Each structure stands twice: as C-alpha cells, then as structure tokens.
XYZ file of C-alpha atoms in Angstrom:
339
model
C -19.015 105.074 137.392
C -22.500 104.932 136.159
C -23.237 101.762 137.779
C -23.017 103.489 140.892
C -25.504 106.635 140.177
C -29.313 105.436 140.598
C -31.345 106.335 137.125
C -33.815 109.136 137.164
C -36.548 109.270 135.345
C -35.795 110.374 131.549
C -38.201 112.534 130.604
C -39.663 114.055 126.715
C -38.155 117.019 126.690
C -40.340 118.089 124.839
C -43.155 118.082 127.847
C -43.709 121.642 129.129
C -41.321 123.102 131.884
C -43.276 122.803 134.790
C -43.990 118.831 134.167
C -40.781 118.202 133.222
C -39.676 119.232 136.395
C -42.367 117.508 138.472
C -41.375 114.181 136.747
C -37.849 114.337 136.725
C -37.965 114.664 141.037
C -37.901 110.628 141.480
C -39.589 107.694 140.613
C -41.812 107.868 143.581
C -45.142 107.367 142.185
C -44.448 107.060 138.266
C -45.615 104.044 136.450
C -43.462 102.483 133.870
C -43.840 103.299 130.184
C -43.706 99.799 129.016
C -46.136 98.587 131.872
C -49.880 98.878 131.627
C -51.330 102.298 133.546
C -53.123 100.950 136.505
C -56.725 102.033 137.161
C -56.693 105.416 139.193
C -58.351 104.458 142.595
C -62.105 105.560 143.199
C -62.883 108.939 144.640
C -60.225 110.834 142.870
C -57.445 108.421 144.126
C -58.843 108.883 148.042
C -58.219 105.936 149.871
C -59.356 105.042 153.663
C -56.257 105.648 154.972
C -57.049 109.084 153.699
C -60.381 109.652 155.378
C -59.083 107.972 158.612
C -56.140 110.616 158.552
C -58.612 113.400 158.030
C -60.711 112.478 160.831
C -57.829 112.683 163.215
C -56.554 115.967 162.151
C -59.952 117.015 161.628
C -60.698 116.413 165.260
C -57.318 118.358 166.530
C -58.519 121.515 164.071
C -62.047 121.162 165.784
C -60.922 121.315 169.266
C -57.673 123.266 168.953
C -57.447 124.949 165.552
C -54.782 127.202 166.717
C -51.888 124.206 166.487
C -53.056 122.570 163.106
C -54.343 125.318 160.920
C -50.808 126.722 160.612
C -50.272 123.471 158.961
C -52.802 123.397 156.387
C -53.099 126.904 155.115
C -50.239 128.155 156.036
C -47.730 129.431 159.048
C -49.499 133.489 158.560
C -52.612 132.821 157.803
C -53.041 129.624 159.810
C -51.683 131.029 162.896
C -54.309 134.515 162.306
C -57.117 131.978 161.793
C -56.218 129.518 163.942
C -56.139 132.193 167.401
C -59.487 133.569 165.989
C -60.989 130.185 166.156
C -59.709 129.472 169.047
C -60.767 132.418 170.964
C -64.055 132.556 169.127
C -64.648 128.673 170.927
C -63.958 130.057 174.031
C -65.918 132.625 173.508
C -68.778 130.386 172.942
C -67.969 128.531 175.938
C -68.288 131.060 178.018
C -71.357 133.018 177.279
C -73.248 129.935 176.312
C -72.292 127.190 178.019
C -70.534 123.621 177.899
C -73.408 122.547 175.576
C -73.318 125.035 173.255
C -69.546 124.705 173.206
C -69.696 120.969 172.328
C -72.454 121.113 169.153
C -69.819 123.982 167.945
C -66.719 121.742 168.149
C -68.844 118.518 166.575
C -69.955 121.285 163.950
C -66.284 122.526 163.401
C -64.968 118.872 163.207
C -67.329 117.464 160.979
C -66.733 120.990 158.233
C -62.936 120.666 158.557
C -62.832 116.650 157.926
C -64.710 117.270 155.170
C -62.691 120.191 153.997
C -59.452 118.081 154.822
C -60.731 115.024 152.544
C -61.744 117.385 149.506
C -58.402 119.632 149.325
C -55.965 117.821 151.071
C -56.403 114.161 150.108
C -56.580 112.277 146.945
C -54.393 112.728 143.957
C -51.807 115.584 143.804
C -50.764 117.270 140.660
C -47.605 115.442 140.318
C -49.919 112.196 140.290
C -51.936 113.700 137.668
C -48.970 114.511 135.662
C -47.797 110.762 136.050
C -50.863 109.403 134.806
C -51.201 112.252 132.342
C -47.924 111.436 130.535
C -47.174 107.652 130.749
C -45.801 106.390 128.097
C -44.150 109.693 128.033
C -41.037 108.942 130.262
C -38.759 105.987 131.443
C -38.044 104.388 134.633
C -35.476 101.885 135.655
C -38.401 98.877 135.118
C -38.722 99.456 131.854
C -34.930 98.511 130.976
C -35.271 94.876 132.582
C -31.746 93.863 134.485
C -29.179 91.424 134.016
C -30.934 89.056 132.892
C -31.609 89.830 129.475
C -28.018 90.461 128.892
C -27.877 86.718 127.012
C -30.251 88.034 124.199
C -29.052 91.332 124.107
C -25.246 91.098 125.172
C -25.303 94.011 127.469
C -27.755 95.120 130.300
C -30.136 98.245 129.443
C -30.220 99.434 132.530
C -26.632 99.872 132.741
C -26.410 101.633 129.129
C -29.254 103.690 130.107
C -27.777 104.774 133.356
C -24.326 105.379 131.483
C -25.893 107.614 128.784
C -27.874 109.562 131.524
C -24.546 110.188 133.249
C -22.648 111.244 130.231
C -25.677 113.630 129.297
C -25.397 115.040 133.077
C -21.670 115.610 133.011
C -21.691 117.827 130.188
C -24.914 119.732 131.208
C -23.535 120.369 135.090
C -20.059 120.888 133.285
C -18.384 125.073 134.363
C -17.532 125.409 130.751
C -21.099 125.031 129.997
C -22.392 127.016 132.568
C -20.544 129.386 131.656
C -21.696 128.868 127.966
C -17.950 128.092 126.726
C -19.885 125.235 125.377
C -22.372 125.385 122.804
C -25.059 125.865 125.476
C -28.276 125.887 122.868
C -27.320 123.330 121.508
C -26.329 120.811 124.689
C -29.771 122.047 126.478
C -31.838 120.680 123.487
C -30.049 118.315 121.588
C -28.508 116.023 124.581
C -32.060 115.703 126.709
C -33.389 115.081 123.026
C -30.424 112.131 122.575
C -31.355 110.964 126.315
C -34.792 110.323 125.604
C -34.632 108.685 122.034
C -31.641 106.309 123.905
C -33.985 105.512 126.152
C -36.962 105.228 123.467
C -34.991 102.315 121.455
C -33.287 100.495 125.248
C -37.043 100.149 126.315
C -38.524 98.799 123.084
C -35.534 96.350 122.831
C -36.389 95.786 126.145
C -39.999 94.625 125.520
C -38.832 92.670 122.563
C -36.058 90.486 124.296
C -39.001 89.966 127.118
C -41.283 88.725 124.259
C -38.918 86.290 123.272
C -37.414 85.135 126.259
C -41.460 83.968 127.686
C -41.856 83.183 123.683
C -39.211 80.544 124.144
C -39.802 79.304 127.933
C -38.703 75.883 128.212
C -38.348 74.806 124.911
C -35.683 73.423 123.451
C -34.721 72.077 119.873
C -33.005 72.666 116.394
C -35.441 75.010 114.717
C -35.679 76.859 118.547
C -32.228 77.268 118.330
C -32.229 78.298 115.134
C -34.960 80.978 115.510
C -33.343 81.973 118.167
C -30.344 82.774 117.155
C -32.002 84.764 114.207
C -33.543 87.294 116.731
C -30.264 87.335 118.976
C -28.385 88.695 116.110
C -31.137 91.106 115.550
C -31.527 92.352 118.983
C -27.594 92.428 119.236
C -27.332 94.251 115.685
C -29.753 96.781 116.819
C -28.117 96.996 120.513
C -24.558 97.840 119.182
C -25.582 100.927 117.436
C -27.054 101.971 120.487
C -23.701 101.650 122.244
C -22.088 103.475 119.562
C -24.553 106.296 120.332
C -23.762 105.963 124.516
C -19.835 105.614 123.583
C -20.066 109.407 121.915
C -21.772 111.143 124.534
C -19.108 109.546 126.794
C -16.219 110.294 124.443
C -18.407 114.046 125.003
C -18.402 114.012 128.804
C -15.029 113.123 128.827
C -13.939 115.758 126.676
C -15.467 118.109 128.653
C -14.300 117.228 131.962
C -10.828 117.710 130.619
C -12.224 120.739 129.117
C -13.698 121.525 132.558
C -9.652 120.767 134.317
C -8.342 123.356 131.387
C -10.551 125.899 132.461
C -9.944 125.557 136.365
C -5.800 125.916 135.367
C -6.457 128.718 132.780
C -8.790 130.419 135.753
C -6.060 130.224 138.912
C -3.272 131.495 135.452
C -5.515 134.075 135.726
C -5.782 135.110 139.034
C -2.412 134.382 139.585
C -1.387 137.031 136.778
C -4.044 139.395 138.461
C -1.990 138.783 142.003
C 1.222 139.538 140.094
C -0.450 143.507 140.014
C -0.631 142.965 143.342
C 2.581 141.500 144.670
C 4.615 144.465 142.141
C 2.249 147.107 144.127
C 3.365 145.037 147.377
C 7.057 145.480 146.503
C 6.650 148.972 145.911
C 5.559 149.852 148.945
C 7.635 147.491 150.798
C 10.291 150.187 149.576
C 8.212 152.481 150.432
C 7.935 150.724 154.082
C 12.300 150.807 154.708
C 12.602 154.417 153.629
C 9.633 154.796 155.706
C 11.215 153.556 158.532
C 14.441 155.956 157.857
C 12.563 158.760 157.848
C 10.489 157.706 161.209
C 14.073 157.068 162.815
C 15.068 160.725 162.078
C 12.352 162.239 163.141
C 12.732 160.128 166.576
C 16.264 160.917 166.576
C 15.226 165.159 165.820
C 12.903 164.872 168.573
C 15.300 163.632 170.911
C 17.772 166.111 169.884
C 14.855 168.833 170.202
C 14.676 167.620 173.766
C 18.462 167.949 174.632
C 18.339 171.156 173.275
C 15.518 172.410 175.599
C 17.303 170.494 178.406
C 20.396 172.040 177.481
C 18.615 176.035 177.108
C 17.386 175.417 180.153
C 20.639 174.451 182.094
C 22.008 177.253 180.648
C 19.205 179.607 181.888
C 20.139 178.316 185.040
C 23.694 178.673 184.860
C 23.142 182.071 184.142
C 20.842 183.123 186.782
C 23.531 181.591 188.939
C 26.536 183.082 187.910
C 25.536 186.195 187.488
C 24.133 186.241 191.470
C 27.724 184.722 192.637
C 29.125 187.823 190.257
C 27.209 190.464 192.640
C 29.385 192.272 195.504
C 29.126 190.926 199.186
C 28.334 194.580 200.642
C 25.732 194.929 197.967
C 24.310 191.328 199.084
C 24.511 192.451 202.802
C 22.734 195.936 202.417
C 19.897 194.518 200.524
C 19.580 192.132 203.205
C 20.072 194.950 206.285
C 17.040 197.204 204.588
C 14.950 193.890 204.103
C-alpha cells in the first residue's frame, strides 16, 4: 500500500503557507536535510547553459519580437508589445534603410539577452526557498533504504512513506472534508505528527549510517559486542516509532470505514428523499388512469357530438325532402308553366 506511493517531501508545518506549498510540489531541486547544502552556483545560480539559452531567444525577440514576447511577459501584453516592435522595425527599415535596420536589431538583441539573463535566468523562488529552509524538510535520501534494515530492523523509508500515507488518508478523507472529523485538530496535529516522525526516522537514520562506516570491515568480540549494544538501542528507539506509524494507521483505517459509513448513510438518504418522490409518482400515476377515463369520454362525447350534427343534418334533409314530395302535382306544374 504505501510501498507503492512515492514520498513527498514532509515539510515543518510550521513554515508559512506559501513555502509550504512551494516545497511540498516534488523533490525536484530540494537538497536533503541530513546532507550538507551545496554551494549556490556563482552569479545568482546562472549557469552557461543559461546565457547560451538567452542568446538564442534573445536573438528571435531581436528579429521577431512579435512570436517570443508573448512568452516572456505574457500572452496580452506580449502580443501588444510584441506587434509594436515589430512594426516599429519595419518601420525603421523602411524610412532608413537596411543599415539602420540592422544596428537596431543588434541593439534590440543585445538589451533583451541581457534582460533575459537578469529576470529570467538564475535561481527561482522555489530555489531560494530550498536553500532557505534546509534542514527544514525531508526527502526520501535522508531515510537511507534497505540496507540499514540489519541495524534498525525495519527500513525508514518504508515507515516514513507509510506514516505519510496514513496522515494523507485521513486529511483527503469526505468525513473530514466535510468536517465530520475533528478538522482543527487533523489539519495541525497530523502534519505536526508527520514531521516529528520524520524528525526521529532521519536522525536514526544518520546514526545507523555512523555506525555502519564506524564498523566497516571489522570484525571481533568486543565489535560484536558494541555492536550489539547500539542495535538494541537503535531498535529500542525504532519500535516506538512504529507504535507511533501503527496509530495513525489504526486512524486512517478508521476513517476509511468511517468514510464507507458515510457514503451508505448518504445514498439512505437520498434514497428516503426519492421515496417523496416515487409516493408523488404514484399519485399521479392515479392521477394518469383517471386521466385517461376522462380523455376517453370526452373522445367518445365528441364523437357522439358529431353523430348528432350528422344526424340534425340528415334530418334537415329529410325534411326539405318530404315536405317537396308532400306538395300537389298541379301546384308543381303551374309554378313550372309561369316560370
């Protein structure tokens, strides 16, 4: 389980927000607490990779600062700058010729290189931060590996990678996102737990180193015997720290089955809120079949409404006709002679 998850760095919580945070990204370019701080390279950490880089891009900016500024400053601005320099070269070019147009471009190059090296290059403020604060946080180097797991029964790294996951389980838990939890609490007292784990893993770290190159070679009763005095010591030291890891499992545990009880007590719930819904769904389905008796009639009215106007109408005509077959034959006849 937590063999399998990578360690980040653990950080002092007690390091403001904002450095916290830029430590606690990944290891890239943090130097281990129990390792020396290596000199900070000349010219505020420029190197000539650096200054060869700027050069290049200095050059594009120069000639066409219209598809690099954008980069530098900004997509806005750069792109408002960058067609403003650009046209302002051409402008240049134009009313004063390819000469005058080349001493601007050498000009341009030779301002933005140097602009490039000073802002963009050198150390960045998470470097600063790194060299700032060492000592401050932990890296996977300063746990050792397998290898010390002879003096001190049990690899750090491994602890320290199970203690970091127990710590994340509980903090990324819903029940303490949704403060169920004691959320104070968690946020300050298990980053606090984290870092002190990690505080006594790398100092029994650095002492099983000591006397692993202490002893080297050699071999011998009173070795052995010394030895085994500062095995016990390490390992006496080392088990309380497991019984520290163990609870913040036996926590994260907890919490994921805390975590499983709130999922089933949140479907209960919307389950019991459907149940509103599926009684208002019955109702109307009632509602729907007397509905649909009450459509029928008025199909079955209409219809009737129809054969009644069909019928009125026949009988109009039946009317009309009878009464002219009633009429006398002369009286038929005469009307005809006058017409």
């Amino acid at each position: 389980m937590a063999q399998d998850i990578a360690l980040r760095p653990v950080v002092d919580p007690a390091l403001e927000d904002s450095e916290r945070a830029l430590l606690e990204k990944s290891a890239d370019g943090l130097f281990p607490a129990t390792l020396p701080l290596p000199e900070e390279p000349g010219l505020g950490g420029r190197t000539p990779g650096d200054i060869r880089t700027a050069l290049g891009a200095s050059a594009v900016c120069a000639l066409l600062p219209v598809t690099i500024l954008w980069a530098l400053i900004g997509v806005w601005p750069g792109l408002v700058v960058g067609l403003a320099a650009q046209a302002g070269l051409i402008w240049v070019g134009v009313q004063f010729g390819f000469e005058a147009f080349t001493l601007t471009v050498v000009g341009a190059h030779l301002l933005a290189w140097l602009l490039i090296v000073v802002l963009g290059c050198g150390t960045d403020e998470r470097q600063r931060v790194a060299r700032l604060r060492h000592g401050r946080y932990y890296l996977a180097e300063d746990f050792g590996d397998d290898s010390l797991r002879e003096l001190l029964g049990h690899s750090p790294l491994r602890r320290m990678e199970r203690a970091q996951a127990a710590v994340t389980a509980v903090l990324q838990s819903q029940v303490d996102r949704h403060g169920l939890l004691d959320d104070i609490a968690n946020d300050v007292t298990l980053p606090a737990q984290q870092y002190e784990i990690a505080q006594r893993l790398a100092e029994l770290t650095r002492l099983a180193r000591k006397v692993r190159t202490a002893a080297g070679d050699a071999s011998g009763s009173r070795v052995e015997e010394v030895l085994r005095t500062q095995r016990h010591a390490l390992r006496l030291s080392s088990s309380a720290l497991e019984e520290r890891v163990e609870a913040l499992e036996r926590y994260a545990e907890n919490t994921r089955a805390a975590d499983a009880a709130y999922r089933e007590w949140e479907a209960v719930r919307e389950l019991e809120q459907l149940g509103e819904d599926m009684h208002e769904l019955v109702v109307n389905t009632v509602r729907d079949e007397l509905a649909v008796a009450e459509i029928e009639g008025l199909a079955d009215r209409s219809r009737l409404q129809d054969l009644h106007r069909v019928l009125d109408e026949a009988r109009e005509a039946g009317l009309l006709a009878t009464r002219f077959a009633d009429e006398p034959a002369d009286r038929r006849s005469g009307d005809s002679g006058r017409a």
